[in-house]
Amino acid sequence: MTGQVVSTPSSSGADTIDWVYTNGVDSHTDAWDETAMDVEYAHGMAPHAHLVYYLGDAMCNQFSMCGGDTVGLENAVSMAVNNPAIHIVSNSWGGAEETSPLDAFGLALENDFMQAAAEGTTFYFASGDYGTDSGGKWLPSYPADSPNVVAVGGTSLATTGLTAYLREYTWNDANTGLGG
């Protein structure tokens, strides 16, 4: 991963990326492939943009299954909400729905999302590779299912050659596999 490592956004102008670690410098490297892909896609959709990438902490178990630390993720969301220069926030993380409406993590995120919406900032979240089951069996992914964000899904495209359309599958089609 290349880029400017800073504790707060400081670059300006086109074709720059600010890397902002939410809890100091993150030494976990297991999420870098996903991070690089996300940045590449964002830059491809908005060439010459000035991107700010908030890096929340990663937690991994003994099976190398990684997920975000709730403190780091909430800090990243809050930092984006409170940056007056940011109006579009893209996220590719998500997981099971909160188990309680009083869960501190869920409450903090919903407050941040409502503040962002009131201030004209839109949060986009990936709906997950399993579509409607991304949060678990028959459960949507949170926070993509929040009424205060925009959920974004995808499809896999098949062609007959270089240019001819053949078919397309939603990412929650169990017969054809996952998205991404």
XYZ file of C-alpha atoms in Angstrom:
180
model
C 0.000 0.000 0.000
C 1.408 3.345 -0.914
C 0.237 6.759 0.056
C 0.671 9.429 2.603
C 0.217 8.169 6.166
C -1.239 10.894 8.333
C -3.231 11.111 11.541
C -5.630 13.703 10.142
C -6.428 14.601 6.545
C -3.873 17.096 5.329
C -3.471 16.710 1.580
C -5.409 18.779 -0.856
C -5.997 18.688 -4.538
C -6.649 16.033 -7.113
C -4.978 12.637 -7.279
C -4.174 12.428 -3.565
C -5.142 9.951 -0.858
C -5.001 10.651 2.849
C -4.629 7.485 4.955
C -6.161 8.139 8.368
C -5.693 5.511 11.075
C -8.569 5.719 13.541
C -6.683 4.334 16.557
C -3.054 5.084 15.770
C -1.080 3.057 13.248
C -2.673 -0.294 12.391
C -0.122 -3.100 12.026
C -2.616 -5.633 10.599
C -1.802 -6.370 6.969
C -4.529 -8.938 6.290
C -7.055 -6.351 5.098
C -4.685 -4.549 2.718
C -5.847 -6.468 -0.381
C -9.457 -5.410 0.273
C -8.304 -1.875 1.043
C -6.325 -1.627 -2.194
C -9.298 -2.909 -4.197
C -11.664 -0.415 -2.544
C -9.337 2.509 -3.214
C -8.787 1.419 -6.819
C -12.542 1.208 -7.442
C -13.203 4.557 -5.757
C -10.479 6.245 -7.776
C -11.766 4.600 -10.968
C -15.249 5.997 -10.338
C -13.915 9.441 -9.422
C -10.655 9.982 -11.318
C -8.512 12.844 -10.088
C -10.439 12.985 -6.814
C -8.922 13.700 -3.449
C -9.745 10.607 -1.370
C -9.659 10.286 2.403
C -9.426 6.686 3.576
C -10.204 6.011 7.230
C -8.612 2.757 8.367
C -10.410 1.127 11.304
C -8.657 -1.535 13.331
C -8.923 -5.144 12.153
C -9.562 -8.122 14.416
C -8.687 -11.631 13.232
C -9.337 -15.018 14.779
C -7.276 -18.196 14.560
C -8.905 -19.050 11.203
C -7.751 -15.732 9.634
C -11.355 -14.541 9.514
C -11.097 -10.796 9.957
C -13.547 -8.143 10.897
C -13.460 -4.608 12.088
C -12.973 -3.648 15.688
C -16.168 -1.866 16.696
C -14.237 0.998 18.303
C -12.099 1.534 15.194
C -15.111 1.265 12.875
C -17.205 3.707 14.904
C -14.246 6.111 15.075
C -13.867 5.913 11.281
C -17.558 6.657 10.715
C -17.533 9.486 13.245
C -14.391 11.028 11.754
C -15.949 10.978 8.275
C -19.210 12.477 9.561
C -17.366 15.290 11.303
C -15.124 16.181 8.356
C -16.932 19.106 6.678
C -15.111 18.488 3.370
C -16.626 15.009 2.978
C -20.100 14.499 1.498
C -19.892 10.968 0.044
C -18.677 8.028 2.115
C -18.278 4.541 0.616
C -17.940 1.477 2.847
C -17.423 -2.180 1.997
C -17.797 -3.656 5.478
C -20.819 -5.114 7.166
C -22.005 -7.987 9.255
C -24.801 -9.429 11.317
C -27.568 -7.182 12.547
C -27.206 -5.809 16.034
C -28.726 -8.141 18.609
C -30.288 -5.372 20.663
C -31.701 -1.957 19.747
C -29.754 -0.675 22.768
C -26.376 -1.967 21.536
C -23.818 0.825 22.058
C -22.101 0.253 18.706
C -25.368 0.286 16.746
C -26.671 3.351 18.599
C -23.442 5.277 17.970
C -23.504 4.387 14.261
C -27.173 5.307 13.826
C -26.572 8.663 15.534
C -23.641 9.292 13.180
C -25.695 8.272 10.120
C -28.587 10.550 11.136
C -26.178 13.465 11.687
C -24.576 12.826 8.296
C -27.948 12.730 6.531
C -29.027 15.954 8.235
C -25.812 17.638 7.060
C -26.054 16.384 3.470
C -23.504 13.551 3.652
C -24.481 10.207 2.128
C -23.098 6.901 3.398
C -23.032 3.950 0.979
C -22.582 0.400 2.297
C -21.982 -2.860 0.452
C -24.972 -5.168 0.805
C -22.565 -8.105 1.037
C -21.548 -10.980 -1.195
C -24.514 -13.080 -0.040
C -27.108 -10.377 -0.773
C -30.136 -10.843 1.473
C -28.263 -13.407 3.613
C -25.120 -11.311 4.204
C -25.967 -10.745 7.880
C -26.588 -14.451 8.471
C -29.226 -16.947 7.358
C -32.158 -14.855 6.069
C -30.712 -11.637 7.536
C -29.487 -8.594 5.618
C -26.117 -7.053 6.330
C -25.847 -4.238 8.860
C -25.307 -1.302 8.422
C -26.433 -1.651 4.789
C -29.971 -2.249 6.053
C -30.027 0.976 8.078
C -32.706 3.421 6.916
C -30.075 6.178 7.154
C -27.665 4.816 4.505
C -27.760 3.620 0.892
C -27.201 -0.121 0.329
C -25.298 -1.085 -2.813
C -25.335 -4.581 -4.315
C -23.879 -6.054 -7.443
C -23.962 -8.632 -10.176
C -21.551 -10.909 -11.976
C -21.554 -10.509 -15.744
C -20.988 -13.305 -18.256
C -20.159 -12.617 -21.907
C -19.808 -14.794 -24.994
C -16.525 -13.212 -25.935
C -14.992 -9.807 -25.708
C -18.192 -7.806 -26.069
C -21.381 -9.875 -26.375
C -23.689 -10.023 -23.334
C -24.660 -13.542 -22.245
C -26.238 -13.281 -18.779
C -25.935 -11.634 -15.385
C -26.322 -13.036 -11.865
C -27.128 -11.230 -8.650
C -24.524 -11.722 -5.964
C -26.990 -13.569 -3.774
C -27.605 -16.321 -6.349
C -26.577 -19.503 -4.502
C -26.312 -21.435 -7.796
C -23.619 -19.212 -9.282
C -21.549 -18.253 -6.273
C -20.679 -15.028 -4.547
C -19.919 -11.581 -5.809
C -16.572 -9.878 -5.857
